[in-house]
N, CA and C atoms as an extended XYZ file, in Angstrom:
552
Properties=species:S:1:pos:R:3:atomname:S:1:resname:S:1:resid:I:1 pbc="F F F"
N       202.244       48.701       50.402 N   UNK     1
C       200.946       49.160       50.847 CA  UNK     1
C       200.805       49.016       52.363 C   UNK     1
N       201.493       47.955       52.907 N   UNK     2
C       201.179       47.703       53.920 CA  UNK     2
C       201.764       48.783       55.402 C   UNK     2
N       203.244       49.159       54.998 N   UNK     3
C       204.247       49.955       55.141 CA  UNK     3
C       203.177       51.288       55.216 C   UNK     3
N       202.546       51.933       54.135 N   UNK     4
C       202.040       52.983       54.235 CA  UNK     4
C       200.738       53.093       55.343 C   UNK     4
N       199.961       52.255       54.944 N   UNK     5
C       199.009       51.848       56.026 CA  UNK     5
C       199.480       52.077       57.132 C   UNK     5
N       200.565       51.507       57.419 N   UNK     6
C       200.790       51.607       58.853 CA  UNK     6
C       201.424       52.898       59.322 C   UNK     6
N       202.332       53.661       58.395 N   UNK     7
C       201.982       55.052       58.564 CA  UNK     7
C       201.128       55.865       59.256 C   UNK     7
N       199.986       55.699       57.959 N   UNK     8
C       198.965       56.646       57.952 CA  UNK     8
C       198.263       56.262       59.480 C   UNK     8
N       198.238       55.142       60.217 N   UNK     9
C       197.683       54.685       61.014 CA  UNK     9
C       198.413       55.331       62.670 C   UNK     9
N       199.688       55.573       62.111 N   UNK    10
C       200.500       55.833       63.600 CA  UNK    10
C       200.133       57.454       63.887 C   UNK    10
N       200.319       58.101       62.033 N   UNK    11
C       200.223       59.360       62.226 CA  UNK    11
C       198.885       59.883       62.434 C   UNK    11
N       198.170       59.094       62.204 N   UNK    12
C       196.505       59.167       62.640 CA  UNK    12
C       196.497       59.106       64.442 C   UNK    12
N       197.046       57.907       64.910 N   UNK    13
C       197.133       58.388       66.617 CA  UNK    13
C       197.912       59.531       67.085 C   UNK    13
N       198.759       59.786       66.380 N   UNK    14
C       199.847       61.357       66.783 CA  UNK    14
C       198.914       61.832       66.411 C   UNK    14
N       198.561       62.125       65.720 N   UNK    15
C       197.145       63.796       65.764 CA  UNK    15
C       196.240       63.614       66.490 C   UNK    15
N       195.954       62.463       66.935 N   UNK    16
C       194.508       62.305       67.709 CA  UNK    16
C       195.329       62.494       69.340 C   UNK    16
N       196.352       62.487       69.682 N   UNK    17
C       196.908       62.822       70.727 CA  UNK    17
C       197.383       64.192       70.825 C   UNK    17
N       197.514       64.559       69.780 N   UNK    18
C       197.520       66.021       69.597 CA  UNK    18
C       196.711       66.726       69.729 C   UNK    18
N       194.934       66.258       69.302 N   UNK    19
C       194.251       66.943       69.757 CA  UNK    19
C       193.621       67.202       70.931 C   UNK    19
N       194.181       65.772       71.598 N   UNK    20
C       193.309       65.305       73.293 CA  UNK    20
C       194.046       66.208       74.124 C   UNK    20
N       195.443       66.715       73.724 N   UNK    21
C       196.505       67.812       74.399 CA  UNK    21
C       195.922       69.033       74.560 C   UNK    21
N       195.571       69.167       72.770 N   UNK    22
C       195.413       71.025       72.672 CA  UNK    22
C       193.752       71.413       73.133 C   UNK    22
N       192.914       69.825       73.406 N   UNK    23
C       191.442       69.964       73.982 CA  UNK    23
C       192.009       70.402       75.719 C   UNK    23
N       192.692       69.354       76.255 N   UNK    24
C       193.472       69.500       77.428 CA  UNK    24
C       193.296       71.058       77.977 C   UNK    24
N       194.299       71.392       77.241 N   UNK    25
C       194.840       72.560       77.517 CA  UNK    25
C       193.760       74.234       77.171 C   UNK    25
N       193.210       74.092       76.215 N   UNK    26
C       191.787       74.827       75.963 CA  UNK    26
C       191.121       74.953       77.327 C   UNK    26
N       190.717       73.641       78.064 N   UNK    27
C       189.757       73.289       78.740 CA  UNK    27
C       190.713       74.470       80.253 C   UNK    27
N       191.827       74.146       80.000 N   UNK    28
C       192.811       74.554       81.600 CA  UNK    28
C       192.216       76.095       81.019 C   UNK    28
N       192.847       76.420       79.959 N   UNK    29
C       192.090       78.039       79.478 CA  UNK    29
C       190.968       78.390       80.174 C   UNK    29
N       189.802       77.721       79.954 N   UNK    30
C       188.914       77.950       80.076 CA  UNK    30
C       188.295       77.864       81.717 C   UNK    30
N       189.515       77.670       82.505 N   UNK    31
C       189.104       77.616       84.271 CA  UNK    31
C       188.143       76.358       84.386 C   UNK    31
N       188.241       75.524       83.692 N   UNK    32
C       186.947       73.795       84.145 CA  UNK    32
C       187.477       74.212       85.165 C   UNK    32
N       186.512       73.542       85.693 N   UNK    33
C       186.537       72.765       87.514 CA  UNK    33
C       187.463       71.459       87.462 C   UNK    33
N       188.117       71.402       88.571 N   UNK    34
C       189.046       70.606       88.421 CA  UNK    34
C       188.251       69.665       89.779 C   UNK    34
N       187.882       68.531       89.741 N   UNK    35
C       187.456       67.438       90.481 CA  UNK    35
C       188.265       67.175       91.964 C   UNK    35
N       188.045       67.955       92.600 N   UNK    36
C       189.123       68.214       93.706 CA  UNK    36
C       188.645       66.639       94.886 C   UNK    36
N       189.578       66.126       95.132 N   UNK    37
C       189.156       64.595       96.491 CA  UNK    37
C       190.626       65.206       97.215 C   UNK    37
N       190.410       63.844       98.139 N   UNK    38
C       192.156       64.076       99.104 CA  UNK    38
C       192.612       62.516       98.197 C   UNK    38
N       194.057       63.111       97.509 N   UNK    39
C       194.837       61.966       96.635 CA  UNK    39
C       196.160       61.566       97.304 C   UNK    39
N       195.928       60.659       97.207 N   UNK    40
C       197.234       59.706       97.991 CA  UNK    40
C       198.101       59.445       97.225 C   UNK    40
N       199.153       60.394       97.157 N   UNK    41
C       199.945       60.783       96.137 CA  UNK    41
C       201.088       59.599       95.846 C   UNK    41
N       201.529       58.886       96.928 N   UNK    42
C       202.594       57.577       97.071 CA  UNK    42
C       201.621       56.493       96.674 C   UNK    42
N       200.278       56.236       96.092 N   UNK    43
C       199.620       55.178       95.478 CA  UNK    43
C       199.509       55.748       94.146 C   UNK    43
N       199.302       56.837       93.881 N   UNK    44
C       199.017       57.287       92.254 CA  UNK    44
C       200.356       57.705       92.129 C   UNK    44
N       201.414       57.593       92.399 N   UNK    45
C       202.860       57.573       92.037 CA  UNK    45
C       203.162       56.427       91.594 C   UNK    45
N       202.460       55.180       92.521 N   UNK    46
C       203.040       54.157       92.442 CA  UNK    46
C       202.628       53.570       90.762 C   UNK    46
N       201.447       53.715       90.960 N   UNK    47
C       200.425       53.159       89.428 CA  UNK    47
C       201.118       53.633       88.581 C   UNK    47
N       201.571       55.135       88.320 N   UNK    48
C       202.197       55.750       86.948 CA  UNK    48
C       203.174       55.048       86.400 C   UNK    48
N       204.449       54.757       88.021 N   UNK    49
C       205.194       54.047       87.659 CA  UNK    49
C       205.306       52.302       87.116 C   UNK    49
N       203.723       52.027       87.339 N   UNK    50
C       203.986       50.643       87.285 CA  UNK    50
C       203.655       50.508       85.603 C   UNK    50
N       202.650       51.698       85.067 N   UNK    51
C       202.199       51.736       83.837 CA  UNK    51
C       203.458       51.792       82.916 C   UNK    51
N       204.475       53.116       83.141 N   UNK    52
C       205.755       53.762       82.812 CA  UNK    52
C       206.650       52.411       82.428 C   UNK    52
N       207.044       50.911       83.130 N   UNK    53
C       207.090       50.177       83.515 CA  UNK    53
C       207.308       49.425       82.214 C   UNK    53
N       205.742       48.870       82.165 N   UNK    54
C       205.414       48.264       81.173 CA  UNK    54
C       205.173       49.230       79.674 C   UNK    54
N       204.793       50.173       79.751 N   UNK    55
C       205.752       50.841       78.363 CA  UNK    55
C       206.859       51.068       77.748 C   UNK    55
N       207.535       51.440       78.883 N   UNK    56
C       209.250       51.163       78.290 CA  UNK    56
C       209.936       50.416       79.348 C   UNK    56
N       209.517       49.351       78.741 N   UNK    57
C       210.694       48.467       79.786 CA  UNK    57
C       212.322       48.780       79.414 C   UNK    57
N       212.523       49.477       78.595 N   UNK    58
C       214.403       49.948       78.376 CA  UNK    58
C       214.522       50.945       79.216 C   UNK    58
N       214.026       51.362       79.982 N   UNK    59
C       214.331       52.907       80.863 CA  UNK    59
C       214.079       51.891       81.905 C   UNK    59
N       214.775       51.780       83.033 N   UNK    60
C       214.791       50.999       84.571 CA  UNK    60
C       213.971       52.258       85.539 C   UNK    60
N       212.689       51.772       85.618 N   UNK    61
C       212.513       53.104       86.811 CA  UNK    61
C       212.834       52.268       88.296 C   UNK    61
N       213.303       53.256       88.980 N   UNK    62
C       213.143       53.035       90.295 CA  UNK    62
C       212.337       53.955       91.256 C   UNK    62
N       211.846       53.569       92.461 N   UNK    63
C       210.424       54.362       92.734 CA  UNK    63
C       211.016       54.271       94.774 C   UNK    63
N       210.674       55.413       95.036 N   UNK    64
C       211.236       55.839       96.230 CA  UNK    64
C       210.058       56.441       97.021 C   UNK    64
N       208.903       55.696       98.103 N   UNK    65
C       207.752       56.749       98.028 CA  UNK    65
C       207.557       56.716       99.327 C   UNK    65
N       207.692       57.776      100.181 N   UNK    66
C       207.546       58.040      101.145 CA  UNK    66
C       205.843       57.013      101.549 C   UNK    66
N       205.500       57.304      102.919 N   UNK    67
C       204.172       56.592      103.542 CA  UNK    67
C       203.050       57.994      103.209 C   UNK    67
N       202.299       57.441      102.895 N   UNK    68
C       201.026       58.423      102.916 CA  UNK    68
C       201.226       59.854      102.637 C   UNK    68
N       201.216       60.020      101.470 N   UNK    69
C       202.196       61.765      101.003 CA  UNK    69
C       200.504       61.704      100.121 C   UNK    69
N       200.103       62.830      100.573 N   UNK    70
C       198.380       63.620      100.122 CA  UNK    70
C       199.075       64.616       99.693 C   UNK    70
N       197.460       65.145       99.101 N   UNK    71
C       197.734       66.322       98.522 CA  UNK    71
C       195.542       66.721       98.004 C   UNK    71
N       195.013       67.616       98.381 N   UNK    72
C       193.813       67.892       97.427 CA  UNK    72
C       194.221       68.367       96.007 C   UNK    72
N       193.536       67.302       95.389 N   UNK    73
C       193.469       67.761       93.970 CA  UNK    73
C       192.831       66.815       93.109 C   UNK    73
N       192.753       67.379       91.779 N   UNK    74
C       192.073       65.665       91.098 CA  UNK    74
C       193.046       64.918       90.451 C   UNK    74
N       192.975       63.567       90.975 N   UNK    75
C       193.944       62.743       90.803 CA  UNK    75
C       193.720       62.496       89.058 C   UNK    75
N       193.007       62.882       88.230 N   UNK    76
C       193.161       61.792       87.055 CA  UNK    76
C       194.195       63.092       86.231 C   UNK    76
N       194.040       64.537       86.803 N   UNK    77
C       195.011       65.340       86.278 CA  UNK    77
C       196.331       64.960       87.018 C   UNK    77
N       196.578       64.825       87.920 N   UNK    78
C       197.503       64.623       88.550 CA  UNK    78
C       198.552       63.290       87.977 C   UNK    78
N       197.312       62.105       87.758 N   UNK    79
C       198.106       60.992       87.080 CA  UNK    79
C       198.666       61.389       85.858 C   UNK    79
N       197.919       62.450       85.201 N   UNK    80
C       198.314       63.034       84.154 CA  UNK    80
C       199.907       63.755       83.419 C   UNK    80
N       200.015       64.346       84.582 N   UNK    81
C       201.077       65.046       85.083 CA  UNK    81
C       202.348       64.416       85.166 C   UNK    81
N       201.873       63.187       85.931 N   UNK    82
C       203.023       62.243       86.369 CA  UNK    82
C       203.607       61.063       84.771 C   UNK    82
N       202.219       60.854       84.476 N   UNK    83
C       202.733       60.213       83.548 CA  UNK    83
C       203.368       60.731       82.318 C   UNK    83
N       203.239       62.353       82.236 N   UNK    84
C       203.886       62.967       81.390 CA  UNK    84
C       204.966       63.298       81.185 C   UNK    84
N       205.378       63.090       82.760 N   UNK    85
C       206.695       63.174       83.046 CA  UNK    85
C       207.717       62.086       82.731 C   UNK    85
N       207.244       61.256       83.257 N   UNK    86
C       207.391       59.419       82.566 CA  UNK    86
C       207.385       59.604       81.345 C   UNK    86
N       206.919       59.669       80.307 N   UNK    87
C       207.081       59.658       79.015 CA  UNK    87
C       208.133       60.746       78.386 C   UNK    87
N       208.126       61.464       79.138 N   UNK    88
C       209.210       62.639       78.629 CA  UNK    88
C       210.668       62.470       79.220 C   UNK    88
N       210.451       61.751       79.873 N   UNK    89
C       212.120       60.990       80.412 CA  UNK    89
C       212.414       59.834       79.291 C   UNK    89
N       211.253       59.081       78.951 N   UNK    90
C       211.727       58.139       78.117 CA  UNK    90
C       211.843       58.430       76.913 C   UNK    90
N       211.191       59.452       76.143 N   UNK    91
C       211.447       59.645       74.848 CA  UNK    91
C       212.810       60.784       74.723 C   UNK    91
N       213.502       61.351       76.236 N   UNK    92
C       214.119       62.380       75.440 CA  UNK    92
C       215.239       61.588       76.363 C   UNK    92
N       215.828       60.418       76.664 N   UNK    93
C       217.360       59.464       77.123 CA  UNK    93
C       217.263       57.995       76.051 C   UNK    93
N       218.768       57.985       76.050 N   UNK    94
C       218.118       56.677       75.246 CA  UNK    94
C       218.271       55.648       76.068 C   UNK    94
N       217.739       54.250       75.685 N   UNK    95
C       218.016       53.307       76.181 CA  UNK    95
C       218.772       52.273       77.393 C   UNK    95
N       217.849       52.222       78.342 N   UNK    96
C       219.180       51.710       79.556 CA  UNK    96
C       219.504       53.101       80.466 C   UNK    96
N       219.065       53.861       79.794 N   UNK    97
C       218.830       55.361       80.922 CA  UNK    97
C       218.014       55.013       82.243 C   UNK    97
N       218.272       55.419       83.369 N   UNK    98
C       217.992       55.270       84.835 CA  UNK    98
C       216.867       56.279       85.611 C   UNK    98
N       215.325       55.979       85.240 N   UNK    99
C       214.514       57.161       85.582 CA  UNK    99
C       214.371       56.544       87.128 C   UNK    99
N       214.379       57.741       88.117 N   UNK   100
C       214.372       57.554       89.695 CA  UNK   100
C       213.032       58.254       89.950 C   UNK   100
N       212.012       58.196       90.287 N   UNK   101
C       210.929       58.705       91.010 CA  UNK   101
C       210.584       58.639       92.744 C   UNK   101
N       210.386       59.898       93.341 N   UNK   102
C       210.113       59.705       94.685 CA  UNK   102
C       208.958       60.790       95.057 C   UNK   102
N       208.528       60.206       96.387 N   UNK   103
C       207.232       61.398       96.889 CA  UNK   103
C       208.022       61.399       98.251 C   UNK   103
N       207.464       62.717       98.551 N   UNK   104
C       207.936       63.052      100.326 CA  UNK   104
C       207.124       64.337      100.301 C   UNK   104
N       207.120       64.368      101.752 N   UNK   105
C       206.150       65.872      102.423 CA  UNK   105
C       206.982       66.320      103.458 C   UNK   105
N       206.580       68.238      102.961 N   UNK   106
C       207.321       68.424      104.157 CA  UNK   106
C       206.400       69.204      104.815 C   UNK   106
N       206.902       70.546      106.071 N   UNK   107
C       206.063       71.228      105.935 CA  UNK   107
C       205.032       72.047      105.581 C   UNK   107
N       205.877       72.390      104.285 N   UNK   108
C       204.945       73.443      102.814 CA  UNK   108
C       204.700       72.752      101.802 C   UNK   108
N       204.235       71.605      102.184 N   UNK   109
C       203.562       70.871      100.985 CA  UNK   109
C       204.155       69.285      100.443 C   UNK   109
N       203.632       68.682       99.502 N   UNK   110
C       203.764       67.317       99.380 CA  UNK   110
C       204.891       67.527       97.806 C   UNK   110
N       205.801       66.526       97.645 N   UNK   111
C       206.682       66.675       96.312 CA  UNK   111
C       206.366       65.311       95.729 C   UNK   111
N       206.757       65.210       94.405 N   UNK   112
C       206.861       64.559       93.512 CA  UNK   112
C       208.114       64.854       93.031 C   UNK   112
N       209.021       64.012       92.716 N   UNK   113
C       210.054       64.565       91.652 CA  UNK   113
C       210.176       63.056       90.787 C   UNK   113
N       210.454       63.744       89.545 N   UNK   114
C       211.330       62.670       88.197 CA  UNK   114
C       212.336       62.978       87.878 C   UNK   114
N       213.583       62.084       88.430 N   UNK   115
C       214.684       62.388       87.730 CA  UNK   115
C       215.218       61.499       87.007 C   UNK   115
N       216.164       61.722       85.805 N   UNK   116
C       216.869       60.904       84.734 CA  UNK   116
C       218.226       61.336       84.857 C   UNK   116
N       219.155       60.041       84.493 N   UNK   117
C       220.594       60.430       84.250 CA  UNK   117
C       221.353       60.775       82.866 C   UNK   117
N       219.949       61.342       81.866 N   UNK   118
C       219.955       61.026       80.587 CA  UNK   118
C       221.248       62.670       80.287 C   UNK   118
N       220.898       62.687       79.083 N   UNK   119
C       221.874       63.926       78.536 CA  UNK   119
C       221.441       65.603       78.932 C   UNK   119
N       220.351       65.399       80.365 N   UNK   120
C       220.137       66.717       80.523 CA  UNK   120
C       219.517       68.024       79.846 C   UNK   120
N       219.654       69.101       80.194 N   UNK   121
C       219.254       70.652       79.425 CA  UNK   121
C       220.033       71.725       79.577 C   UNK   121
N       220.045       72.994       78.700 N   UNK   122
C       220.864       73.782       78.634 CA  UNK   122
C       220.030       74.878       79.293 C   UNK   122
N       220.654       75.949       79.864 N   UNK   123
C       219.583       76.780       81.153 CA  UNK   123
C       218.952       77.396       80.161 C   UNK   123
N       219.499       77.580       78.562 N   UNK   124
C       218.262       78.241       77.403 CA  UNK   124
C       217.139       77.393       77.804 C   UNK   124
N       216.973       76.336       77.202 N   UNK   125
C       215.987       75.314       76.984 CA  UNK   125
C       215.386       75.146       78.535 C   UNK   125
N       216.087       75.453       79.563 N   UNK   126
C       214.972       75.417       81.293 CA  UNK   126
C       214.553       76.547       81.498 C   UNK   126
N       214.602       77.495       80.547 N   UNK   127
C       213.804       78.791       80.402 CA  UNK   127
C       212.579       78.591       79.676 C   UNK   127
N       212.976       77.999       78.771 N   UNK   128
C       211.390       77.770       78.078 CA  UNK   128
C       210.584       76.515       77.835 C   UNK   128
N       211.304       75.474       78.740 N   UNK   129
C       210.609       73.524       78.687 CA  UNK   129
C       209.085       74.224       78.723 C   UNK   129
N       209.006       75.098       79.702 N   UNK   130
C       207.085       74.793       79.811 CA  UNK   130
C       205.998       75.567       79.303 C   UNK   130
N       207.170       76.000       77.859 N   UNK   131
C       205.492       76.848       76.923 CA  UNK   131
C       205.319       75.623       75.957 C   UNK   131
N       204.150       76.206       75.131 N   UNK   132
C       203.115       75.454       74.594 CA  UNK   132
C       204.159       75.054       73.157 C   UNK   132
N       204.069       74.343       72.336 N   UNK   133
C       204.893       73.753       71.533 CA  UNK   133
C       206.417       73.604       71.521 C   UNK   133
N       206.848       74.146       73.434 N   UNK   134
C       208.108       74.543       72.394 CA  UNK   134
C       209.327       73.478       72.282 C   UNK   134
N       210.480       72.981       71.867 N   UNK   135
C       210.795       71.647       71.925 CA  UNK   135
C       212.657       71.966       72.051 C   UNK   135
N       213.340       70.694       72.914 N   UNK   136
C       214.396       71.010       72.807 CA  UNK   136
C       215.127       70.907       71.735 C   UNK   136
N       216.431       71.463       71.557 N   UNK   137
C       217.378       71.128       70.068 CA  UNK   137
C       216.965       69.988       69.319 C   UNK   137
N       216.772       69.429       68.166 N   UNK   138
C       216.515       68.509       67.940 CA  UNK   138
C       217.734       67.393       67.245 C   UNK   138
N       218.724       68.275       67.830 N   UNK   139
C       220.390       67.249       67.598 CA  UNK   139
C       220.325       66.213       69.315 C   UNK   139
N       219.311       66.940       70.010 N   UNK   140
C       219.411       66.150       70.847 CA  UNK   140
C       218.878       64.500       71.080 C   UNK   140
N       219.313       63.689       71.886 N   UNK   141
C       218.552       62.401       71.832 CA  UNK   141
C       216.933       62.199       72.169 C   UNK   141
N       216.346       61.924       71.462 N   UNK   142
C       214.694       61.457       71.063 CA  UNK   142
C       214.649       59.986       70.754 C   UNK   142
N       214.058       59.115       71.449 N   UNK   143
C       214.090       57.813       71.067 CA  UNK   143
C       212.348       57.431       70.795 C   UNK   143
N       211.958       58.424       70.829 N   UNK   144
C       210.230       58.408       70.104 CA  UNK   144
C       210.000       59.359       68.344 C   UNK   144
N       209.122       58.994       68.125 N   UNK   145
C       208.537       60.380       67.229 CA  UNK   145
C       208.571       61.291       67.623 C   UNK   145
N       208.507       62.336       67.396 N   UNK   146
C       208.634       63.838       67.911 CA  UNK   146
C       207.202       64.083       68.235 C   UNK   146
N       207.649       64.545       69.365 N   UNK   147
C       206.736       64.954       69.683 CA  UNK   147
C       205.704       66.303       69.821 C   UNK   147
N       204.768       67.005       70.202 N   UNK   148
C       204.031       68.391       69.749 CA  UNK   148
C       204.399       69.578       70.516 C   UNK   148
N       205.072       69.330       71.666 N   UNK   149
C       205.880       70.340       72.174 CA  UNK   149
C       204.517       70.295       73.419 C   UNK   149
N       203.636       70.156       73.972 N   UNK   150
C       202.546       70.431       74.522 CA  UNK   150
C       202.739       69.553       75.554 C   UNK   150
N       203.534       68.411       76.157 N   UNK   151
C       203.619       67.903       77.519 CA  UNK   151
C       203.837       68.350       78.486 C   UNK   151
N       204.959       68.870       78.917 N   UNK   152
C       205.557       69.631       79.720 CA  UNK   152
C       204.259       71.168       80.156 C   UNK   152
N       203.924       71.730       78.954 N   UNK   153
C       202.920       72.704       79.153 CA  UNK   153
C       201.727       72.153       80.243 C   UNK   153
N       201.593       71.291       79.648 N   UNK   154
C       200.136       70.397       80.024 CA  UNK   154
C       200.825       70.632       82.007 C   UNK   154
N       201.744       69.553       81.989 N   UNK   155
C       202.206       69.397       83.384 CA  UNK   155
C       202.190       70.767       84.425 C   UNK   155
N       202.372       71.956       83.566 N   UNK   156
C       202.527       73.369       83.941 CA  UNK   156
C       201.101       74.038       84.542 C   UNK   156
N       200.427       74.048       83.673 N   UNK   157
C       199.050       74.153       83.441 CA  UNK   157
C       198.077       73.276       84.355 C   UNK   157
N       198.514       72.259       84.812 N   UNK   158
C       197.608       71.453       85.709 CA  UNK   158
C       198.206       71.806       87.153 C   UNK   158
N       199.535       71.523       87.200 N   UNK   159
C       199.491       72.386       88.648 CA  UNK   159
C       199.714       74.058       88.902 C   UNK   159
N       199.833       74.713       87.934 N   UNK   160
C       199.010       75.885       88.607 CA  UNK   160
C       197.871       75.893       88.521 C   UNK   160
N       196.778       75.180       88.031 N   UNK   161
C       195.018       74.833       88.816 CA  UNK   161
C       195.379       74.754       89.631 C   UNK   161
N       196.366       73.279       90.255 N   UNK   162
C       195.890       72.679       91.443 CA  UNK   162
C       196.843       74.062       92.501 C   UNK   162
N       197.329       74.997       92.312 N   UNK   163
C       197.643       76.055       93.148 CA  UNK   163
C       199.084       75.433       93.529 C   UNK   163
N       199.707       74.723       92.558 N   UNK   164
C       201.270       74.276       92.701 CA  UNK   164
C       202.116       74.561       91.838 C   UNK   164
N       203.524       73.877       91.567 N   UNK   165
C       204.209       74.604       90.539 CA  UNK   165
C       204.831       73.135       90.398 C   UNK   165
N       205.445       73.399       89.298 N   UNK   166
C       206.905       72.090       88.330 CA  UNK   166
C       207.961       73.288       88.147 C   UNK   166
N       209.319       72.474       88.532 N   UNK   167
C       210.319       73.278       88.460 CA  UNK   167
C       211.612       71.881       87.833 C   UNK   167
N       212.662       72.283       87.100 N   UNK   168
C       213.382       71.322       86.934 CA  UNK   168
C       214.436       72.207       86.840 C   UNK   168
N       215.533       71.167       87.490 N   UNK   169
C       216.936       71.585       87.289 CA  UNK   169
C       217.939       70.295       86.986 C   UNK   169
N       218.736       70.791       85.897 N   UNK   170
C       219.550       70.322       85.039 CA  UNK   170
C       220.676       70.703       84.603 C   UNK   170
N       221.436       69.434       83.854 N   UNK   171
C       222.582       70.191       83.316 CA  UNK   171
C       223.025       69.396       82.200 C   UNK   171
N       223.820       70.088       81.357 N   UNK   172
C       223.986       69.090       79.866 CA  UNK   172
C       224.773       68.021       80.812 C   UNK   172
N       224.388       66.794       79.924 N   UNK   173
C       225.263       65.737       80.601 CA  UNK   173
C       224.808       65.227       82.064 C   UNK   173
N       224.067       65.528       82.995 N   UNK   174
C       223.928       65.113       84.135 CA  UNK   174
C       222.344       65.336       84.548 C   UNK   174
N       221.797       64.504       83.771 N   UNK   175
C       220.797       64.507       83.610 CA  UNK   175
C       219.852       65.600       84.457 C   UNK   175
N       218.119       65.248       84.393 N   UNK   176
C       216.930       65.987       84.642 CA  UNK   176
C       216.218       65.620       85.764 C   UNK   176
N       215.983       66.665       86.488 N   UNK   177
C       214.987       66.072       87.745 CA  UNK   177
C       214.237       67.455       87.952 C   UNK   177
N       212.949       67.001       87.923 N   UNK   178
C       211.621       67.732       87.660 CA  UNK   178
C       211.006       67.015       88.936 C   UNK   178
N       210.884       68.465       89.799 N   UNK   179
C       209.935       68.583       90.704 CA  UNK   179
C       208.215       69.118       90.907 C   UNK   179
N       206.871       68.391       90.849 N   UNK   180
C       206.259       68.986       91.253 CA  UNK   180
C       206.355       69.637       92.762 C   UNK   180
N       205.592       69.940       93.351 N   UNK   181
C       204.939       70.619       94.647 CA  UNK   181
C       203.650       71.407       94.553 C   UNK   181
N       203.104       70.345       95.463 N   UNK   182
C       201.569       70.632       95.865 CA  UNK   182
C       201.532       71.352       97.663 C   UNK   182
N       201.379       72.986       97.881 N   UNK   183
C       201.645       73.594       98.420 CA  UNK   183
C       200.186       72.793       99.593 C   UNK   183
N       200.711       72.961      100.772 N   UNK   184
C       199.814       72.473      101.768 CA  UNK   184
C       198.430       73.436      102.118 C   UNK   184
C-alpha cells in the first residue's frame, strides 16, 4: 500500500508539472506581458546554478561568469529558462557527468550557454529538441522519469518573447552545449 501511495503521489506531481508547463506555454500563446527590469544575468546564473547544485549533487556543475553580463527582460522567465536547462542536462547524462555553465557579452548581445559532456544528439533530434512534446530516442540515457517533452519548448518560447534565441550544437558522444542570446 505504501509503495502505491507513493506512486500515485509522484505521478500526481508529474501532472501537476505538466500542467504548470502546458499553463506556461498557453500563456507565451497568448502574448502575456512579460515583466521586463534590467537582469543581471551573471547573478541569476549564479542562483540557478547554486539551486542545480543542490538538486543533483551527481552532475558537478562548474560556473564561469563573466562581471556584470545584463540583459532587459523578466528575470523569473529567464531563471526559468536557465533552470530548464539545468535539469535537462541532468536528467538526459548519467551520473558524474560534467555540466559547465558560463555568461559573457559581446557586442550583439549578452550569452548564456549550458554545456554537458554527456552522450550528446543526433542532427535528427537538433532539428526538432525545441517543439512541444517532442523527446529524444528513448534507448537513450534518462536518469529521471520521463519527462513531457515541453522543456526545451518552454526555453524556446521565452526567449523569442524576450526577442532572443536558444541554439545547441552537438554530437553523439561529445556531449551538448546550448546557447541562449539576448540580442542587445
Amino acid at each position: 500500500t505504501r509503495e502505491l501511495i507513493s506512486r500515485i503521489e509522484k505521478e500526481s506531481m508529474r501532472m501537476g508539472y505538466l500542467v504548470e508547463d502546458l499553463l506556461m506555454l498557453a500563456r507565451m500563446d497568448q502574448s502575456r506581458e512579460l515583466v521586463i527590469t534590467d537582469v543581471d544575468l551573471s547573478h541569476l546564473v549564479s542562483e540557478a546554478v547554486s539551486s542545480a547544485q543542490a538538486a543533483g549533487p551527481d552532475h558537478p556543475v562548474t560556473l564561469d561568469v563573466a562581471h556584470d553580463v545584463r540583459t532587459q527582460g523578466d528575470a523569473d522567465k529567464i531563471y526559468q529558462v536557465v533552470t530548464n536547462l539545468l535539469a535537462n542536462a541532468r536528467a538526459h547524462t548519467p551520473a558524474g557527468t560534467q555540466i559547465h555553465v558560463a555568461t559573457y557579452s559581446t557586442e550583439d548581445g549578452s550569452y548564456v550557454t549550458v554545456a554537458d559532456n554527456g552522450p550528446g544528439l543526433t542532427s535528427a533530434d537538433q532539428l526538432h529538441i525545441f517543439e512541444r512534446f517532442y523527446r529524444v530516442d528513448t534507448s537513450r540515457q534518462r536518469s529521471s522519469s520521463d519527462g513531457s517533452g515541453l522543456g526545451l519548448s518552454i526555453v524556446d518560447e521565452v526567449m523569442k518573447a524576450h526577442g532572443g534565441s536558444v541554439s545547441v550544437a552537438s554530437e553523439p558522444g561529445n556531449g551538448a552545449t546550448f546557447t541562449l542570446h539576448f540580442k542587445s
